[in-house]
Amino acid sequence: MLNTHGCKPGDMSASELADRVAEVLATDSEAFNERAREEAQALKSAVRDGTFDNTEAIVGMELELYAVDEQTDALQRVPRQLLELIGFEKELGLHNAEMQTSPQPLNTHGLAAQRNELKASLMPAQQRVRNEGIRLVSDGMWTVPPAGETAETYLCDCVEQSGVRIGTNMSDSVRYHTMANTDYPSAFEIDAPHVSLQAETVMPESLITSIQPHYQIPHAPDLPEYFSYALRIAAPLLALGVNSPFFPPDLYDDAPDPEIVAGANMENRIGVFESVLNPPDGDSTPPKVCFPPDFDTVEDAIDDIVADDTIVPVDLPSGTRFDDDFVHLRHKHGSYWRWVRPVFEGATRSAANARIEFRPLAAQPTVDDAIGFAAVFAGLMESLPRLEHPIQSLDWETAKQNFYTAARNGLRAKIEWITADGATTTSTEEIYGELFEHAREGLEQRGLSAEEAHGYIRPLRERVDRRLTPARWKHDYVRRRVEENVPLAEAIWGMQATYIRHQEGNLLEGSFVDWFE
């Protein structure tokens, strides 16, 4: 299939893709869910038997990027063969690329290996795509559509083949296209301040990119305790990492430029993911993208995955991986979208693990920023449960409210925190002073020196000291230009060009705060 701009969306033709989607849609969903329920019972037994325990904590990372034209900064589709050549995985949109690090022990060498693996993969990838006039960008949201197109047409273009809706600019993953054709009532819309967009597929979600640190629990039955802490640190870490205050300009409603700037959320990625994939307001179907509940037991966590609506049930054969014994549950988990989520998997019995996937963070300006978040998250997962920190007693509703306040306001959010001595505070200095200190303690507990721990934490601590996040930097840039009577589109695109030029110089070396020294 050729889209309106002459580019194939993937390796399959439209008819092949439609046939594959139709096959999936014919799956007996109740039989699929019954298999998942049966596998969940076996998984619970394996978890209690110690199969998913680890001798030490393990860390990992997923990093998403988008591609732009090296000369114009316009969004660029990446040829599928080129993506395979550089060893990256395809994501939702044709402009997306994703890489994952190998799991490593949480220690001096493991964290260094995470950082080095990201850099070792990104350096040759950037060199190779540059030969095609492309640059890979680490950012929370793209704002410059492909040349000659609008963001709306790029995100909304689709065709119908044999009664199946196919997103023109989506990767040829059957799963992505099936989501647009199932009975689950995803809204496929963007609902943000001064932005409203209605599509027929999940493609608007490809506006956003993220990093996702992972932390493997040493003793799997303890997952609920670690999980409860992860939920309560989600807000302050989100506030620290916000990086998507602006949309592509053509998506904004007709409103005064200063009003649009003043009403901007610091992390629009949160709202985009939720409004595109969740049911519309007024629909009684439970949302799939949400702030998750606390769990009393590890069995409750598994049951929550089982109870989640299945968007794309598939008849799956047994495989050779160890966790193929839970293949239907694993597949179901693929659309279990929570901002923090439990994961149970392992290619072999010895590699089986229970981990926490931390998903609120936008892609960051540099590799060191991304690794800094991974290190701080892991350090906190080490120290807070060991100290029995009283933040665990923070009411869940308050933790949720903190989370969405952080998405709106970044470091200016009024977040409620309980200190180590049991006092309640909303002081930014007190909250992050504790967070960084406990992260350092957790890293040192895993053998890092104080200097090494500080090296990972420093770029994030300086954001707090300067009260400057990537989103606030972007917002200040656009606000100043609009105050100078520069049109909003020109201001946003100027900001984007400046962001990309800064990143060219230090994506692999240095951090966001080094842009200002």
Short mmCIF file of C-alpha atoms in Angstrom, two decimals, residues 30-469:
data_model
loop_
_atom_site.label_atom_id
_atom_site.label_comp_id
_atom_site.label_asym_id
_atom_site.label_seq_id
_atom_site.Cartn_x
_atom_site.Cartn_y
_atom_site.Cartn_z
CA GLU A 30 -13.55 -15.72 25.75
CA ALA A 31 -11.36 -18.73 24.98
CA PHE A 32 -8.34 -16.43 24.98
CA ASN A 33 -9.28 -14.94 28.34
CA GLU A 34 -9.90 -18.37 29.82
CA ARG A 35 -6.41 -19.43 28.78
CA ALA A 36 -5.01 -16.29 30.37
CA ARG A 37 -6.87 -17.03 33.62
CA GLU A 38 -5.49 -20.58 33.68
CA GLU A 39 -1.96 -19.34 33.05
CA ALA A 40 -2.34 -16.78 35.82
CA GLN A 41 -2.95 -19.54 38.35
CA ALA A 42 0.22 -21.31 37.22
CA LEU A 43 2.13 -18.02 37.34
CA LYS A 44 1.01 -17.39 40.92
CA SER A 45 2.34 -20.81 41.95
CA ALA A 46 5.65 -20.19 40.19
CA VAL A 47 6.03 -16.81 41.89
CA ARG A 48 5.35 -18.32 45.32
CA ASP A 49 7.77 -21.17 44.58
CA GLY A 50 10.61 -18.67 44.07
CA THR A 51 10.99 -19.11 40.31
CA PHE A 52 10.77 -15.35 39.74
CA ASP A 53 13.21 -14.36 42.51
CA ASN A 54 16.61 -12.83 41.75
CA THR A 55 19.74 -12.96 43.84
CA GLU A 56 20.09 -9.19 43.41
CA ALA A 57 18.23 -6.21 41.98
CA ILE A 58 18.42 -5.84 38.18
CA VAL A 59 17.91 -2.68 36.12
CA GLY A 60 17.01 -2.06 32.49
CA MET A 61 15.83 0.73 30.21
CA GLU A 62 13.69 1.36 27.14
CA LEU A 63 14.43 4.46 25.08
CA GLU A 64 12.17 5.83 22.34
CA LEU A 65 13.21 8.38 19.72
CA TYR A 66 11.73 10.02 16.67
CA ALA A 67 13.38 10.88 13.35
CA VAL A 68 13.65 14.31 11.71
CA ASP A 69 15.08 15.68 8.51
CA GLU A 70 18.60 16.79 9.37
CA GLN A 71 18.26 20.06 7.45
CA THR A 72 14.72 21.16 8.27
CA ASP A 73 13.87 19.40 11.57
CA ALA A 74 10.63 18.18 9.94
CA LEU A 75 9.40 14.78 11.08
CA GLN A 76 10.86 12.03 8.90
CA ARG A 77 9.66 8.52 8.13
CA VAL A 78 12.41 5.96 8.70
CA PRO A 79 12.76 3.28 6.01
CA ARG A 80 12.12 -0.12 7.60
CA GLN A 81 15.34 -1.61 6.23
CA LEU A 82 17.32 1.27 7.72
CA LEU A 83 15.69 0.71 11.10
CA GLU A 84 16.68 -2.96 11.00
CA LEU A 85 20.18 -2.05 9.85
CA ILE A 86 20.83 0.14 12.90
CA GLY A 87 19.40 -2.53 15.22
CA PHE A 88 16.43 -0.52 16.50
CA GLU A 89 12.87 -1.74 16.89
CA LYS A 90 9.89 -0.24 15.09
CA GLU A 91 7.31 1.49 17.20
CA LEU A 92 3.83 2.85 16.48
CA GLY A 93 4.64 5.49 13.86
CA LEU A 94 6.89 5.28 10.81
CA HIS A 95 8.98 8.05 12.39
CA ASN A 96 9.58 6.13 15.63
CA ALA A 97 12.54 4.01 16.75
CA GLU A 98 13.08 2.17 20.02
CA MET A 99 16.00 0.49 21.73
CA GLN A 100 16.25 -1.55 24.91
CA THR A 101 19.26 -2.13 27.11
CA SER A 102 20.29 -5.54 28.36
CA PRO A 103 19.29 -6.16 31.99
CA GLN A 104 22.20 -5.57 34.35
CA PRO A 105 22.79 -5.91 38.09
CA LEU A 106 22.28 -2.71 40.03
CA ASN A 107 25.89 -1.94 40.89
CA THR A 108 28.77 0.20 39.66
CA HIS A 109 29.40 -1.85 36.55
CA GLY A 110 25.74 -2.54 35.79
CA LEU A 111 24.75 1.13 35.65
CA ALA A 112 27.88 1.95 33.65
CA ALA A 113 26.95 -0.84 31.25
CA GLN A 114 23.46 0.63 30.83
CA ARG A 115 24.90 4.03 29.95
CA ASN A 116 27.57 2.61 27.66
CA GLU A 117 25.11 0.36 25.83
CA LEU A 118 22.85 3.29 25.04
CA LYS A 119 25.78 5.34 23.77
CA ALA A 120 27.32 2.43 21.90
CA SER A 121 24.06 1.87 20.02
CA LEU A 122 23.15 5.50 19.44
CA MET A 123 26.50 6.64 18.06
CA PRO A 124 26.67 4.35 15.01
CA ALA A 125 22.90 4.67 14.54
CA GLN A 126 23.16 8.45 14.26
CA GLN A 127 26.09 8.13 11.88
CA ARG A 128 24.22 5.67 9.68
CA VAL A 129 20.94 7.59 9.47
CA ARG A 130 22.83 10.81 8.80
CA ASN A 131 23.90 9.30 5.52
CA GLU A 132 20.19 9.34 4.66
CA GLY A 133 19.74 12.93 5.83
CA ILE A 134 18.02 11.85 9.05
CA ARG A 135 18.63 12.61 12.72
CA LEU A 136 17.23 10.66 15.69
CA VAL A 137 15.89 12.92 18.42
CA SER A 138 15.27 12.16 22.10
CA ASP A 139 12.33 14.34 23.07
CA GLY A 140 8.91 14.15 24.70
CA MET A 141 6.83 15.25 21.69
CA TRP A 142 7.54 16.27 18.12
CA THR A 143 6.17 19.59 16.89
CA VAL A 144 7.27 19.91 13.24
CA PRO A 145 5.26 17.69 10.86
CA PRO A 146 6.73 16.11 7.72
CA ALA A 147 7.47 18.52 4.90
CA GLY A 148 4.39 19.41 2.92
CA GLU A 149 2.01 17.87 5.49
CA THR A 150 0.17 18.99 8.58
CA ALA A 151 0.35 17.16 11.87
CA GLU A 152 -3.38 16.51 11.64
CA THR A 153 -3.20 14.78 8.26
CA TYR A 154 -0.11 12.81 9.24
CA LEU A 155 -1.79 11.54 12.40
CA CYS A 156 -5.25 10.98 10.96
CA ASP A 157 -4.64 9.61 7.46
CA CYS A 158 -6.09 6.14 7.09
CA VAL A 159 -7.65 3.93 4.43
CA GLU A 160 -10.22 1.18 4.55
CA GLN A 161 -9.36 -2.19 3.05
CA SER A 162 -11.93 -4.97 3.10
CA GLY A 163 -13.75 -3.25 5.93
CA VAL A 164 -10.56 -2.82 8.01
CA ARG A 165 -9.22 0.62 8.94
CA ILE A 166 -5.47 0.92 8.31
CA GLY A 167 -3.44 3.89 9.54
CA THR A 168 -1.40 5.17 6.62
CA ASN A 169 1.61 6.25 8.69
CA MET A 170 1.60 3.41 11.21
CA SER A 171 4.11 0.57 11.26
CA ASP A 172 2.80 -2.66 9.77
CA SER A 173 2.31 -4.28 13.17
CA VAL A 174 -0.95 -6.20 13.11
CA ARG A 175 -1.43 -5.37 16.79
CA TYR A 176 -1.45 -1.60 16.21
CA HIS A 177 -3.90 -1.79 13.33
CA THR A 178 -6.16 -4.24 15.12
CA MET A 179 -6.60 -1.71 17.95
CA ALA A 180 -8.45 0.54 15.51
CA ASN A 181 -10.90 -2.20 14.58
CA THR A 182 -11.85 -3.91 17.84
CA ASP A 183 -14.89 -3.40 20.04
CA TYR A 184 -12.89 -1.71 22.80
CA PRO A 185 -14.11 1.92 22.70
CA SER A 186 -10.81 3.82 22.59
CA ALA A 187 -11.60 7.47 21.90
CA PHE A 188 -8.74 7.99 19.40
CA GLU A 189 -8.80 11.66 20.33
CA ILE A 190 -6.55 14.29 21.82
CA ASP A 191 -8.16 16.43 24.48
CA ALA A 192 -5.73 18.99 25.85
CA PRO A 193 -5.79 22.72 26.61
CA HIS A 194 -6.64 24.46 23.30
CA VAL A 195 -6.16 21.21 21.35
CA SER A 196 -8.82 18.84 20.04
CA LEU A 197 -8.21 16.14 17.45
CA GLN A 198 -10.32 13.18 16.40
CA ALA A 199 -8.77 10.23 14.55
CA GLU A 200 -9.89 6.74 13.56
CA THR A 201 -6.78 4.86 14.76
CA VAL A 202 -4.32 4.97 17.66
CA MET A 203 -1.87 6.95 15.51
CA PRO A 204 -2.16 10.23 17.52
CA GLU A 205 -0.36 8.39 20.33
CA SER A 206 2.76 8.50 18.11
CA LEU A 207 3.14 12.17 19.00
CA ILE A 208 4.86 11.14 22.22
CA THR A 209 8.06 9.33 23.16
CA SER A 210 9.34 8.08 26.50
CA ILE A 211 12.01 6.43 28.57
CA GLN A 212 11.01 3.49 30.74
CA PRO A 213 13.36 2.41 33.55
CA HIS A 214 12.85 -1.12 34.89
CA TYR A 215 13.65 -2.47 38.34
CA GLN A 216 13.57 -6.21 39.02
CA ILE A 217 12.44 -7.21 42.50
CA PRO A 218 14.86 -9.54 44.33
CA HIS A 219 12.00 -11.44 46.03
CA ALA A 220 8.94 -11.49 43.74
CA PRO A 221 6.27 -11.81 46.49
CA ASP A 222 7.52 -8.45 47.84
CA LEU A 223 6.44 -6.66 44.66
CA PRO A 224 3.39 -4.93 46.27
CA GLU A 225 5.60 -3.14 48.80
CA TYR A 226 8.00 -1.88 46.14
CA PHE A 227 5.06 -1.00 43.91
CA SER A 228 3.44 1.16 46.57
CA TYR A 229 6.65 3.19 46.88
CA ALA A 230 6.94 3.50 43.10
CA LEU A 231 3.44 5.01 42.97
CA ARG A 232 4.32 7.61 45.59
CA ILE A 233 7.57 8.74 43.96
CA ALA A 234 5.89 8.88 40.53
CA ALA A 235 4.78 12.49 40.96
CA PRO A 236 8.09 14.05 42.02
CA LEU A 237 10.02 12.13 39.34
CA LEU A 238 7.45 13.09 36.70
CA ALA A 239 7.66 16.75 37.78
CA LEU A 240 11.43 16.58 37.37
CA GLY A 241 11.31 15.02 33.90
CA VAL A 242 8.52 16.94 32.12
CA ASN A 243 9.40 17.57 28.46
CA SER A 244 6.30 18.09 26.28
CA PRO A 245 4.56 21.45 26.83
CA PHE A 246 3.69 22.13 23.18
CA PHE A 247 1.91 20.40 20.32
CA PRO A 248 2.51 20.85 16.60
CA PRO A 249 1.08 24.34 16.01
CA ASP A 250 -1.57 23.32 13.47
CA LEU A 251 -3.30 21.23 16.15
CA TYR A 252 -4.17 24.27 18.28
CA ASP A 253 -7.65 25.72 18.26
CA ASP A 254 -8.23 29.31 17.20
CA ALA A 255 -7.22 31.11 20.38
CA PRO A 256 -4.86 34.01 21.19
CA ASP A 257 -1.23 32.89 21.25
CA PRO A 258 -0.57 34.19 24.81
CA GLU A 259 -3.62 32.28 26.05
CA ILE A 260 -2.36 29.04 24.49
CA VAL A 261 1.08 29.51 26.03
CA ALA A 262 -0.32 30.36 29.46
CA GLY A 263 -2.56 27.28 29.45
CA ALA A 264 0.09 24.76 28.44
CA ASN A 265 0.62 21.63 30.53
CA MET A 266 4.25 20.86 31.25
CA GLU A 267 3.79 17.16 30.36
CA ASN A 268 1.15 16.77 27.66
CA ARG A 269 2.38 13.22 27.07
CA ILE A 270 0.28 12.02 30.02
CA GLY A 271 -2.95 13.43 28.63
CA VAL A 272 -2.26 12.29 25.06
CA PHE A 273 -1.73 8.67 26.04
CA GLU A 274 -4.87 8.65 28.16
CA SER A 275 -7.22 10.50 25.81
CA VAL A 276 -6.18 8.52 22.71
CA LEU A 277 -6.40 5.02 24.17
CA ASN A 278 -9.04 5.30 26.91
CA PRO A 279 -12.79 5.37 26.29
CA PRO A 280 -14.33 8.82 25.82
CA ASP A 281 -15.85 10.70 28.74
CA GLY A 282 -19.20 9.25 29.70
CA ASP A 283 -18.36 5.70 28.61
CA SER A 284 -18.63 3.22 31.49
CA THR A 285 -15.78 1.01 30.19
CA PRO A 286 -12.84 1.12 32.63
CA PRO A 287 -9.81 3.08 31.37
CA LYS A 288 -6.68 1.17 30.43
CA VAL A 289 -4.20 4.03 30.74
CA CYS A 290 -4.34 5.21 34.32
CA PHE A 291 -2.64 5.62 37.66
CA PRO A 292 -2.78 2.05 39.03
CA PRO A 293 -4.04 0.88 42.41
CA ASP A 294 -2.02 -0.41 45.32
CA PHE A 295 -1.82 -4.19 45.63
CA ASP A 296 -1.99 -6.11 48.88
CA THR A 297 -0.39 -9.24 47.44
CA VAL A 298 1.53 -10.27 44.34
CA GLU A 299 -1.50 -12.38 43.40
CA ASP A 300 -3.58 -9.19 43.35
CA ALA A 301 -1.15 -7.69 40.84
CA ILE A 302 -1.50 -10.72 38.58
CA ASP A 303 -5.29 -10.67 38.96
CA ASP A 304 -5.36 -7.01 37.92
CA ILE A 305 -3.68 -7.93 34.63
CA VAL A 306 -6.15 -10.78 34.12
CA ALA A 307 -9.14 -8.51 34.80
CA ASP A 308 -7.99 -5.85 32.34
CA ASP A 309 -9.93 -5.61 29.07
CA THR A 310 -8.18 -7.41 26.23
CA ILE A 311 -8.01 -5.25 23.12
CA VAL A 312 -6.31 -7.70 20.77
CA PRO A 313 -6.88 -11.36 21.70
CA VAL A 314 -4.83 -13.76 19.57
CA ASP A 315 -4.60 -17.53 19.20
CA LEU A 316 -1.03 -18.14 20.32
CA PRO A 317 0.99 -21.33 19.86
CA SER A 318 3.35 -22.63 22.51
CA GLY A 319 6.92 -21.46 22.06
CA THR A 320 10.36 -22.30 23.36
CA ARG A 321 10.68 -19.53 25.96
CA PHE A 322 10.13 -20.41 29.59
CA ASP A 323 7.43 -17.75 29.93
CA ASP A 324 5.58 -19.13 26.92
CA ASP A 325 3.83 -21.16 29.59
CA PHE A 326 2.13 -17.78 30.25
CA VAL A 327 2.01 -16.63 26.63
CA HIS A 328 -1.62 -15.48 26.64
CA LEU A 329 -1.16 -13.59 29.89
CA ARG A 330 1.99 -11.96 28.49
CA HIS A 331 0.11 -10.95 25.36
CA LYS A 332 -2.71 -9.53 27.47
CA HIS A 333 -0.13 -7.57 29.45
CA GLY A 334 0.97 -5.85 26.22
CA SER A 335 -2.14 -3.64 26.37
CA TYR A 336 -2.19 -3.38 30.17
CA TRP A 337 -1.26 0.29 30.09
CA ARG A 338 -0.56 1.71 33.52
CA TRP A 339 1.78 4.54 34.42
CA VAL A 340 3.53 2.11 36.73
CA ARG A 341 3.04 -1.56 35.98
CA PRO A 342 4.16 -4.97 37.25
CA VAL A 343 5.79 -7.32 34.73
CA PHE A 344 6.38 -11.08 34.99
CA GLU A 345 8.51 -12.67 32.30
CA GLY A 346 11.74 -14.45 31.43
CA ALA A 347 13.05 -16.25 28.36
CA THR A 348 14.48 -19.00 30.59
CA ARG A 349 13.65 -20.26 34.06
CA SER A 350 16.87 -18.77 35.41
CA ALA A 351 16.02 -15.39 33.82
CA ALA A 352 12.43 -15.31 35.10
CA ASN A 353 11.80 -12.06 36.93
CA ALA A 354 9.16 -9.84 38.49
CA ARG A 355 9.84 -6.19 37.83
CA ILE A 356 8.37 -2.72 38.01
CA GLU A 357 8.18 -0.77 34.77
CA PHE A 358 8.18 2.98 35.40
CA ARG A 359 6.38 4.67 32.51
CA PRO A 360 5.60 8.35 33.34
CA LEU A 361 8.86 9.80 32.01
CA ALA A 362 9.16 11.54 28.66
CA ALA A 363 12.26 10.97 26.55
CA GLN A 364 15.05 13.19 27.88
CA PRO A 365 17.52 15.62 26.26
CA THR A 366 20.59 13.40 26.80
CA VAL A 367 21.59 9.83 27.60
CA ASP A 368 23.03 10.91 30.94
CA ASP A 369 19.69 12.50 31.88
CA ALA A 370 17.90 9.24 31.05
CA ILE A 371 20.40 7.14 33.01
CA GLY A 372 20.15 9.63 35.87
CA PHE A 373 16.44 8.89 36.16
CA ALA A 374 17.08 5.14 35.98
CA ALA A 375 19.67 5.40 38.76
CA VAL A 376 17.52 7.60 41.00
CA PHE A 377 14.49 5.35 40.53
CA ALA A 378 16.54 2.22 41.28
CA GLY A 379 18.23 3.86 44.27
CA LEU A 380 14.86 4.80 45.74
CA MET A 381 13.53 1.28 45.16
CA GLU A 382 16.50 0.03 47.16
CA SER A 383 16.34 2.46 50.06
CA LEU A 384 12.69 3.33 50.71
CA PRO A 385 11.44 -0.23 51.45
CA ARG A 386 14.53 -0.99 53.53
CA LEU A 387 13.99 2.16 55.60
CA GLU A 388 10.23 1.57 55.80
CA HIS A 389 9.91 5.20 54.78
CA PRO A 390 6.60 6.72 55.90
CA ILE A 391 5.82 8.02 52.39
CA GLN A 392 4.23 4.58 51.90
CA SER A 393 1.42 5.74 54.19
CA LEU A 394 0.54 8.64 51.88
CA ASP A 395 -3.10 8.20 50.88
CA TRP A 396 -3.44 6.67 47.41
CA GLU A 397 -5.85 9.39 46.28
CA THR A 398 -3.28 12.00 47.27
CA ALA A 399 -0.55 10.16 45.37
CA LYS A 400 -2.80 10.14 42.30
CA GLN A 401 -3.63 13.82 42.66
CA ASN A 402 0.09 14.57 43.04
CA PHE A 403 0.74 12.72 39.78
CA TYR A 404 -1.65 14.72 37.63
CA THR A 405 -0.66 17.98 39.30
CA ALA A 406 2.95 17.21 38.40
CA ALA A 407 1.95 16.61 34.77
CA ARG A 408 0.29 20.01 34.64
CA ASN A 409 2.85 22.11 36.47
CA GLY A 410 6.19 20.32 36.59
CA LEU A 411 8.45 21.56 39.37
CA ARG A 412 5.93 24.28 40.20
CA ALA A 413 3.41 21.61 41.24
CA LYS A 414 2.26 21.58 44.86
CA ILE A 415 3.07 17.96 45.71
CA GLU A 416 2.22 16.56 49.12
CA TRP A 417 5.01 14.48 50.69
CA ILE A 418 5.62 12.74 54.01
CA THR A 419 9.17 13.14 55.27
CA ALA A 420 11.30 10.52 56.97
CA ASP A 421 10.29 11.89 60.38
CA GLY A 422 6.59 11.64 59.52
CA ALA A 423 5.91 15.33 58.81
CA THR A 424 3.77 16.41 55.87
CA THR A 425 5.31 18.96 53.51
CA THR A 426 4.85 20.55 50.10
CA SER A 427 8.31 22.16 50.12
CA THR A 428 10.18 21.45 46.89
CA GLU A 429 13.51 21.68 48.71
CA GLU A 430 12.47 19.18 51.38
CA ILE A 431 10.91 16.72 48.93
CA TYR A 432 13.84 16.55 46.54
CA GLY A 433 16.39 16.83 49.31
CA GLU A 434 14.98 13.59 50.71
CA LEU A 435 14.58 11.92 47.33
CA PHE A 436 18.14 12.52 46.26
CA GLU A 437 19.56 11.58 49.64
CA HIS A 438 17.65 8.31 49.72
CA ALA A 439 18.56 7.59 46.10
CA ARG A 440 22.23 8.11 46.99
CA GLU A 441 21.90 5.79 49.99
CA GLY A 442 20.26 3.14 47.85
CA LEU A 443 22.99 3.31 45.22
CA GLU A 444 25.75 3.21 47.82
CA GLN A 445 24.05 0.21 49.37
CA ARG A 446 24.62 -1.50 46.00
CA GLY A 447 28.31 -0.73 46.05
CA LEU A 448 28.55 2.61 44.28
CA SER A 449 30.89 5.17 45.78
CA ALA A 450 29.46 8.47 46.99
CA GLU A 451 31.13 10.15 44.02
CA GLU A 452 29.64 7.69 41.54
CA ALA A 453 26.16 8.04 43.03
CA HIS A 454 26.45 11.82 42.97
CA GLY A 455 27.49 11.68 39.31
CA TYR A 456 24.21 10.04 38.35
CA ILE A 457 22.10 12.29 40.57
CA ARG A 458 23.80 15.64 39.84
CA PRO A 459 22.05 16.46 36.53
CA LEU A 460 18.65 16.03 38.17
CA ARG A 461 19.58 17.83 41.39
CA GLU A 462 20.66 20.83 39.32
CA ARG A 463 17.26 20.93 37.63
CA VAL A 464 15.74 21.43 41.08
CA ASP A 465 18.35 24.00 42.10
CA ARG A 466 17.67 26.01 38.94
CA ARG A 467 13.91 25.23 38.93
CA LEU A 468 14.43 24.35 35.29
CA THR A 469 13.10 21.28 33.50
#
